[in-house]
Amino acid sequence: MTATLPIAPASALDALDALESEAIHIFREVAGEFDRPVILFSGGKDSTLLVHLAVKAFAPAPVPFPLLHVDTGHNYPEVIDFRDRLVERLGLRLEVAHVQDWIDDGRLVERPDGTRNPLQTVPLLDTINEHRFDAVFGGGRRDEERARAKERIMSLRDSFGRWDPRKQRPELWNLYNGRHAPGEHVRVFPISNWTELDVWRYIQREGIELPSIYYAHQREVFRRDGMWLAEGPWGGPRGDEALVKKSVRYRTVGDGSCTGAVESTATTLDEVIAEVTASRLTERGATRADDRLSEAAMEDRKREGYF
């Protein structure tokens, strides 16, 4: 007689176990259904979490997808250093689309305000087309802002890379629709149902390394439009914007021209989690200037093909 192992009831899974299980299921679904997936990777906490989940999904085999970083040239050095160390440690393949290459050959024009965040869409779509990627993993979460809350787990982009939120496909439970025509692709969001706090608690539980800028450190910053920005190749300080040294950390990683720091003394994971728990602002609402341009700023960019 063959012995059977007891099956743990669903209630035995805590919230993080359930979120992890869902994300790993999505990775495996995509691996079985698509020919050329890729993971968008910025070096931030969400995309680092994606890589960690992908490693778990396919272990002991290697992650079967490459990473893609759209490098604005305005990145924090600590993040680029972290990106390169992680890729080397895990033996991953990394594709980098340098926004500067598109500016140099005339496909893009530098913006008067110096910010390059909006310029990432064209290099992203060109690289997706060049490599014929048909499934593009992203670290977007529904709790970040309104447009991301509208995304399905698998969200279709047309042959121009555009998203139409009015034509979202229904998703029932864990039944995803990856159907797409040649030239179209699907954006996939395995951590869509996570919150910022879930991400931090999971990072703590799994011992995941992050770039050092996520923890409080001394940095020279200047005040612009209510945010603390660091000096860099993106410009600033200007005019009466004075550099001051403060204890800050970053809640999100992005183009330095529009990603602000928050004043903080949180140098450990426990302190960061306590800080996030007490915060009344989402990470993007607190630190991303490009999301403040209009009520629909992110949705407008996503319609054009942005992350």
CSV table of C-alpha atoms in Angstrom, one decimal:
chain,number,residue,atom,x,y,z
A,1,MET,CA,0.0,0.0,0.0
A,2,THR,CA,1.4,3.4,-1.0
A,3,ALA,CA,1.5,5.9,1.8
A,4,THR,CA,0.2,9.4,0.9
A,5,LEU,CA,1.5,12.6,2.4
A,6,PRO,CA,-1.0,14.8,4.2
A,7,ILE,CA,-1.9,18.0,2.2
A,8,ALA,CA,-1.6,21.2,4.2
A,9,PRO,CA,-4.8,23.1,4.3
A,10,ALA,CA,-4.9,26.5,2.6
A,11,SER,CA,-5.1,28.2,6.0
A,12,ALA,CA,-1.6,26.8,6.7
A,13,LEU,CA,-0.1,29.2,4.2
A,14,ASP,CA,0.5,32.7,5.4
A,15,ALA,CA,0.0,35.7,3.2
A,16,LEU,CA,3.6,35.8,1.9
A,17,ASP,CA,3.5,32.1,1.1
A,18,ALA,CA,0.3,32.6,-0.9
A,19,LEU,CA,1.8,35.6,-2.8
A,20,GLU,CA,5.0,33.7,-3.5
A,21,SER,CA,3.0,30.7,-4.7
A,22,GLU,CA,1.0,32.8,-7.1
A,23,ALA,CA,4.1,34.5,-8.5
A,24,ILE,CA,5.9,31.2,-9.1
A,25,HIS,CA,2.8,29.8,-10.8
A,26,ILE,CA,2.8,32.8,-13.1
A,27,PHE,CA,6.5,32.4,-14.0
A,28,ARG,CA,5.9,28.7,-14.8
A,29,GLU,CA,2.8,29.4,-16.9
A,30,VAL,CA,4.7,31.9,-19.0
A,31,ALA,CA,7.6,29.5,-19.4
A,32,GLY,CA,5.2,26.9,-20.8
A,33,GLU,CA,3.1,29.2,-23.0
A,34,PHE,CA,5.5,31.8,-24.5
A,35,ASP,CA,8.6,31.4,-26.7
A,36,ARG,CA,10.7,34.5,-25.8
A,37,PRO,CA,10.1,36.0,-22.4
A,38,VAL,CA,12.3,38.6,-20.7
A,39,ILE,CA,12.4,40.2,-17.3
A,40,LEU,CA,12.5,44.0,-17.0
A,41,PHE,CA,15.2,44.8,-14.5
A,42,SER,CA,16.0,48.2,-13.0
A,43,GLY,CA,18.0,47.2,-10.0
A,44,GLY,CA,15.1,48.3,-7.8
A,45,LYS,CA,13.5,46.2,-5.0
A,46,ASP,CA,10.5,45.0,-7.1
A,47,SER,CA,12.6,43.8,-10.1
A,48,THR,CA,15.1,42.3,-7.7
A,49,LEU,CA,12.2,40.5,-6.1
A,50,LEU,CA,11.1,39.2,-9.5
A,51,VAL,CA,14.5,37.7,-10.1
A,52,HIS,CA,14.5,36.0,-6.7
A,53,LEU,CA,11.1,34.5,-7.5
A,54,ALA,CA,12.2,33.4,-11.0
A,55,VAL,CA,15.2,31.6,-9.4
A,56,LYS,CA,12.9,29.8,-7.0
A,57,ALA,CA,10.4,29.0,-9.8
A,58,PHE,CA,13.0,27.1,-11.9
A,59,ALA,CA,15.6,25.9,-9.3
A,60,PRO,CA,17.8,23.9,-9.6
A,61,ALA,CA,17.7,24.8,-13.3
A,62,PRO,CA,18.9,28.3,-14.2
A,63,VAL,CA,16.4,31.1,-14.9
A,64,PRO,CA,15.5,30.5,-18.6
A,65,PHE,CA,14.9,34.2,-19.4
A,66,PRO,CA,17.3,37.1,-19.9
A,67,LEU,CA,17.0,40.5,-18.1
A,68,LEU,CA,16.4,43.8,-19.9
A,69,HIS,CA,17.5,47.1,-18.4
A,70,VAL,CA,16.6,50.4,-20.1
A,71,ASP,CA,19.5,52.5,-18.9
A,72,THR,CA,18.7,56.2,-19.0
A,73,GLY,CA,22.3,57.2,-18.2
A,74,HIS,CA,20.9,59.0,-15.1
A,75,ASN,CA,21.1,56.1,-12.8
A,76,TYR,CA,22.5,56.0,-9.3
A,77,PRO,CA,26.0,54.4,-9.3
A,78,GLU,CA,25.1,52.2,-6.4
A,79,VAL,CA,22.3,50.7,-8.4
A,80,ILE,CA,24.4,49.9,-11.5
A,81,ASP,CA,27.0,48.3,-9.3
A,82,PHE,CA,24.3,46.2,-7.6
A,83,ARG,CA,22.8,45.2,-11.0
A,84,ASP,CA,26.2,44.0,-12.4
A,85,ARG,CA,27.0,42.1,-9.2
A,86,LEU,CA,23.7,40.3,-9.2
A,87,VAL,CA,23.9,39.3,-12.8
A,88,GLU,CA,27.4,37.9,-12.3
A,89,ARG,CA,26.5,36.1,-9.1
A,90,LEU,CA,23.4,34.4,-10.6
A,91,GLY,CA,24.9,33.8,-14.1
A,92,LEU,CA,22.1,35.6,-15.8
A,93,ARG,CA,22.1,37.2,-19.3
A,94,LEU,CA,21.6,40.9,-19.3
A,95,GLU,CA,20.5,43.1,-22.3
A,96,VAL,CA,20.9,46.8,-21.8
A,97,ALA,CA,19.2,49.4,-23.9
A,98,HIS,CA,21.1,52.7,-23.5
A,99,VAL,CA,18.9,55.8,-24.0
A,100,GLN,CA,22.0,57.7,-24.9
A,101,ASP,CA,22.4,55.5,-28.1
A,102,TRP,CA,18.9,56.6,-29.2
A,103,ILE,CA,19.8,60.3,-28.6
A,104,ASP,CA,23.2,60.0,-30.3
A,105,ASP,CA,21.7,58.7,-33.6
A,106,GLY,CA,18.7,61.1,-33.6
A,107,ARG,CA,15.9,58.7,-32.8
A,108,LEU,CA,15.3,60.6,-29.6
A,109,VAL,CA,15.8,64.3,-28.6
A,110,GLU,CA,17.0,65.3,-25.2
A,111,ARG,CA,14.2,67.0,-23.2
A,112,PRO,CA,14.7,70.7,-22.2
A,113,ASP,CA,14.1,69.8,-18.5
A,114,GLY,CA,16.8,67.1,-18.6
A,115,THR,CA,14.6,64.3,-17.4
A,116,ARG,CA,15.0,61.0,-19.3
A,117,ASN,CA,12.3,59.0,-17.7
A,118,PRO,CA,9.7,59.6,-20.5
A,119,LEU,CA,12.4,58.8,-23.1
A,120,GLN,CA,12.6,55.1,-22.0
A,121,THR,CA,9.5,54.0,-24.0
A,122,VAL,CA,11.1,54.1,-27.5
A,123,PRO,CA,14.3,52.1,-26.5
A,124,LEU,CA,12.1,49.6,-24.6
A,125,LEU,CA,9.8,49.0,-27.6
A,126,ASP,CA,12.6,48.9,-30.1
A,127,THR,CA,14.4,46.3,-28.0
A,128,ILE,CA,11.3,44.2,-27.6
A,129,ASN,CA,10.8,44.2,-31.3
A,130,GLU,CA,14.5,43.6,-32.1
A,131,HIS,CA,14.6,40.5,-29.9
A,132,ARG,CA,11.0,39.4,-30.6
A,133,PHE,CA,10.2,39.2,-26.9
A,134,ASP,CA,6.6,38.0,-26.6
A,135,ALA,CA,6.2,38.1,-22.8
A,136,VAL,CA,7.7,40.9,-20.8
A,137,PHE,CA,7.8,40.6,-17.0
A,138,GLY,CA,7.4,43.8,-15.0
A,139,GLY,CA,7.5,44.5,-11.3
A,140,GLY,CA,4.4,46.8,-11.3
A,141,ARG,CA,2.0,46.5,-8.3
A,142,ARG,CA,-1.6,47.5,-8.1
A,143,ASP,CA,-1.0,49.5,-4.9
A,144,GLU,CA,1.5,51.8,-6.6
A,145,GLU,CA,-0.9,54.1,-8.5
A,146,ARG,CA,-4.1,54.1,-10.5
A,147,ALA,CA,-3.0,53.0,-13.9
A,148,ARG,CA,-1.1,50.0,-12.5
A,149,ALA,CA,-4.2,49.1,-10.6
A,150,LYS,CA,-6.0,48.6,-13.9
A,151,GLU,CA,-3.5,46.1,-15.3
A,152,ARG,CA,-4.3,42.4,-15.5
A,153,ILE,CA,-1.7,39.9,-14.5
A,154,MET,CA,-1.2,39.3,-18.3
A,155,SER,CA,-1.9,42.4,-20.2
A,156,LEU,CA,-1.9,42.6,-24.0
A,157,ARG,CA,0.1,45.2,-26.0
A,158,ASP,CA,-0.7,45.7,-29.7
A,159,SER,CA,1.9,45.5,-32.5
A,160,PHE,CA,2.9,49.1,-31.7
A,161,GLY,CA,3.4,48.2,-28.0
A,162,ARG,CA,0.4,50.2,-27.0
A,163,TRP,CA,-2.0,49.4,-24.1
A,164,ASP,CA,-5.7,50.0,-24.2
A,165,PRO,CA,-7.2,49.8,-20.7
A,166,ARG,CA,-10.7,49.6,-22.1
A,167,LYS,CA,-9.9,46.3,-23.8
A,168,GLN,CA,-8.7,44.4,-20.7
A,169,ARG,CA,-9.4,40.7,-20.8
A,170,PRO,CA,-11.2,39.2,-17.9
A,171,GLU,CA,-9.1,37.0,-15.6
A,172,LEU,CA,-10.9,34.5,-13.4
A,173,TRP,CA,-9.0,33.3,-10.4
A,174,ASN,CA,-5.6,32.0,-11.8
A,175,LEU,CA,-6.8,31.5,-15.4
A,176,TYR,CA,-4.7,33.9,-17.5
A,177,ASN,CA,-5.1,34.7,-21.2
A,178,GLY,CA,-1.7,34.9,-23.0
A,179,ARG,CA,-3.2,34.8,-26.5
A,180,HIS,CA,-1.5,37.2,-28.9
A,181,ALA,CA,-0.9,37.7,-32.6
A,182,PRO,CA,2.5,37.9,-34.3
A,183,GLY,CA,4.1,41.3,-33.4
A,184,GLU,CA,2.0,41.7,-30.3
A,185,HIS,CA,3.3,40.9,-26.8
A,186,VAL,CA,2.0,40.5,-23.3
A,187,ARG,CA,3.2,42.3,-20.2
A,188,VAL,CA,3.2,40.1,-17.2
A,189,PHE,CA,3.0,41.3,-13.6
A,190,PRO,CA,3.6,38.4,-11.1
A,191,ILE,CA,3.7,40.7,-8.1
A,192,SER,CA,0.6,42.7,-9.1
A,193,ASN,CA,-1.2,41.7,-5.9
A,194,TRP,CA,1.6,42.6,-3.5
A,195,THR,CA,1.8,45.8,-1.5
A,196,GLU,CA,5.0,47.7,-0.7
A,197,LEU,CA,4.8,46.3,2.8
A,198,ASP,CA,4.5,42.7,1.5
A,199,VAL,CA,7.6,43.3,-0.6
A,200,TRP,CA,9.6,44.5,2.3
A,201,ARG,CA,8.5,41.7,4.6
A,202,TYR,CA,9.3,39.1,2.0
A,203,ILE,CA,12.8,40.7,1.4
A,204,GLN,CA,13.4,40.4,5.1
A,205,ARG,CA,12.1,36.8,5.3
A,206,GLU,CA,14.2,35.7,2.3
A,207,GLY,CA,17.3,37.7,3.1
A,208,ILE,CA,17.3,39.4,-0.3
A,209,GLU,CA,20.1,41.9,-0.9
A,210,LEU,CA,19.2,45.4,-2.3
A,211,PRO,CA,21.1,48.5,-3.4
A,212,SER,CA,22.4,50.4,-0.5
A,213,ILE,CA,20.4,53.5,-1.4
A,214,TYR,CA,17.2,51.9,0.0
A,215,TYR,CA,18.6,52.4,3.5
A,216,ALA,CA,19.3,55.7,5.3
A,217,HIS,CA,22.6,57.3,4.4
A,218,GLN,CA,24.1,60.8,4.3
A,219,ARG,CA,23.6,62.5,0.9
A,220,GLU,CA,23.8,66.0,-0.6
A,221,VAL,CA,20.4,66.9,-1.9
A,222,PHE,CA,18.4,69.9,-3.0
A,223,ARG,CA,14.7,70.7,-2.8
A,224,ARG,CA,12.6,70.9,-6.0
A,225,ASP,CA,8.8,70.7,-6.3
A,226,GLY,CA,8.6,69.3,-2.8
A,227,MET,CA,11.1,66.5,-3.3
A,228,TRP,CA,14.7,66.0,-2.3
A,229,LEU,CA,16.8,65.4,-5.5
A,230,ALA,CA,20.4,64.5,-5.6
A,231,GLU,CA,22.9,66.3,-7.9
A,232,GLY,CA,23.9,64.4,-11.0
A,233,PRO,CA,24.2,64.6,-14.8
A,234,TRP,CA,20.4,65.3,-15.0
A,235,GLY,CA,21.0,68.9,-13.8
A,236,GLY,CA,20.7,70.7,-10.5
A,237,PRO,CA,20.8,72.4,-8.3
A,238,ARG,CA,19.7,75.5,-10.2
A,239,GLY,CA,19.4,79.1,-9.2
A,240,ASP,CA,18.4,79.3,-5.6
A,241,GLU,CA,18.3,75.5,-5.1
A,242,ALA,CA,20.9,75.0,-2.3
A,243,LEU,CA,22.7,71.7,-1.7
A,244,VAL,CA,22.3,70.4,1.9
A,245,LYS,CA,23.5,67.2,3.5
A,246,LYS,CA,20.7,65.1,4.9
A,247,SER,CA,20.0,61.5,6.2
A,248,VAL,CA,17.8,60.1,3.4
A,249,ARG,CA,16.9,56.9,1.7
A,250,TYR,CA,15.0,55.9,-1.5
A,251,ARG,CA,11.6,54.2,-1.6
A,252,THR,CA,11.8,53.6,-5.3
A,253,VAL,CA,14.6,53.5,-7.9
A,254,GLY,CA,14.4,55.3,-11.2
A,255,ASP,CA,15.8,58.0,-13.3
A,256,GLY,CA,17.7,60.4,-11.0
A,257,SER,CA,16.1,63.4,-12.6
A,258,CYS,CA,12.7,62.6,-11.2
A,259,THR,CA,13.2,60.2,-8.3
A,260,GLY,CA,13.3,61.8,-5.0
A,261,ALA,CA,14.7,60.7,-1.6
A,262,VAL,CA,12.8,60.8,1.6
A,263,GLU,CA,14.2,62.0,4.9
A,264,SER,CA,14.9,58.9,7.0
A,265,THR,CA,17.0,57.3,9.7
A,266,ALA,CA,16.0,53.7,8.8
A,267,THR,CA,19.2,51.8,8.4
A,268,THR,CA,17.9,48.3,9.0
A,269,LEU,CA,15.1,46.2,7.5
A,270,ASP,CA,13.1,46.4,10.7
A,271,GLU,CA,13.3,50.2,10.7
A,272,VAL,CA,12.4,50.4,7.0
A,273,ILE,CA,9.3,48.2,7.6
A,274,ALA,CA,8.3,50.3,10.6
A,275,GLU,CA,8.6,53.4,8.5
A,276,VAL,CA,6.6,52.0,5.5
A,277,THR,CA,3.9,50.8,7.9
A,278,ALA,CA,3.5,54.3,9.4
A,279,SER,CA,3.6,56.1,6.0
A,280,ARG,CA,0.4,57.6,4.6
A,281,LEU,CA,1.9,58.1,1.1
A,282,THR,CA,2.5,55.5,-1.5
A,283,GLU,CA,6.1,55.2,-2.7
A,284,ARG,CA,5.4,56.8,-6.0
A,285,GLY,CA,3.3,59.5,-4.6
A,286,ALA,CA,6.1,60.4,-2.2
A,287,THR,CA,9.1,60.2,-4.6
A,288,ARG,CA,8.3,60.3,-8.3
A,289,ALA,CA,8.0,63.8,-9.9
A,290,ASP,CA,6.9,62.3,-13.3
A,291,ASP,CA,3.7,60.9,-11.7
A,292,ARG,CA,2.7,64.4,-10.5
A,293,LEU,CA,2.5,65.9,-14.0
A,294,SER,CA,-1.3,65.0,-14.2
A,295,GLU,CA,-3.9,62.7,-12.8
A,296,ALA,CA,-3.4,60.4,-15.7
A,297,ALA,CA,0.4,60.8,-16.2
A,298,MET,CA,1.2,57.1,-15.8
A,299,GLU,CA,-1.8,55.9,-17.8
A,300,ASP,CA,-0.8,58.2,-20.7
A,301,ARG,CA,2.7,56.8,-20.7
A,302,LYS,CA,1.5,53.2,-20.4
A,303,ARG,CA,-0.8,53.7,-23.4
A,304,GLU,CA,2.3,54.6,-25.4
A,305,GLY,CA,4.1,51.5,-24.3
A,306,TYR,CA,5.9,52.5,-21.1
A,307,PHE,CA,6.5,49.9,-18.3
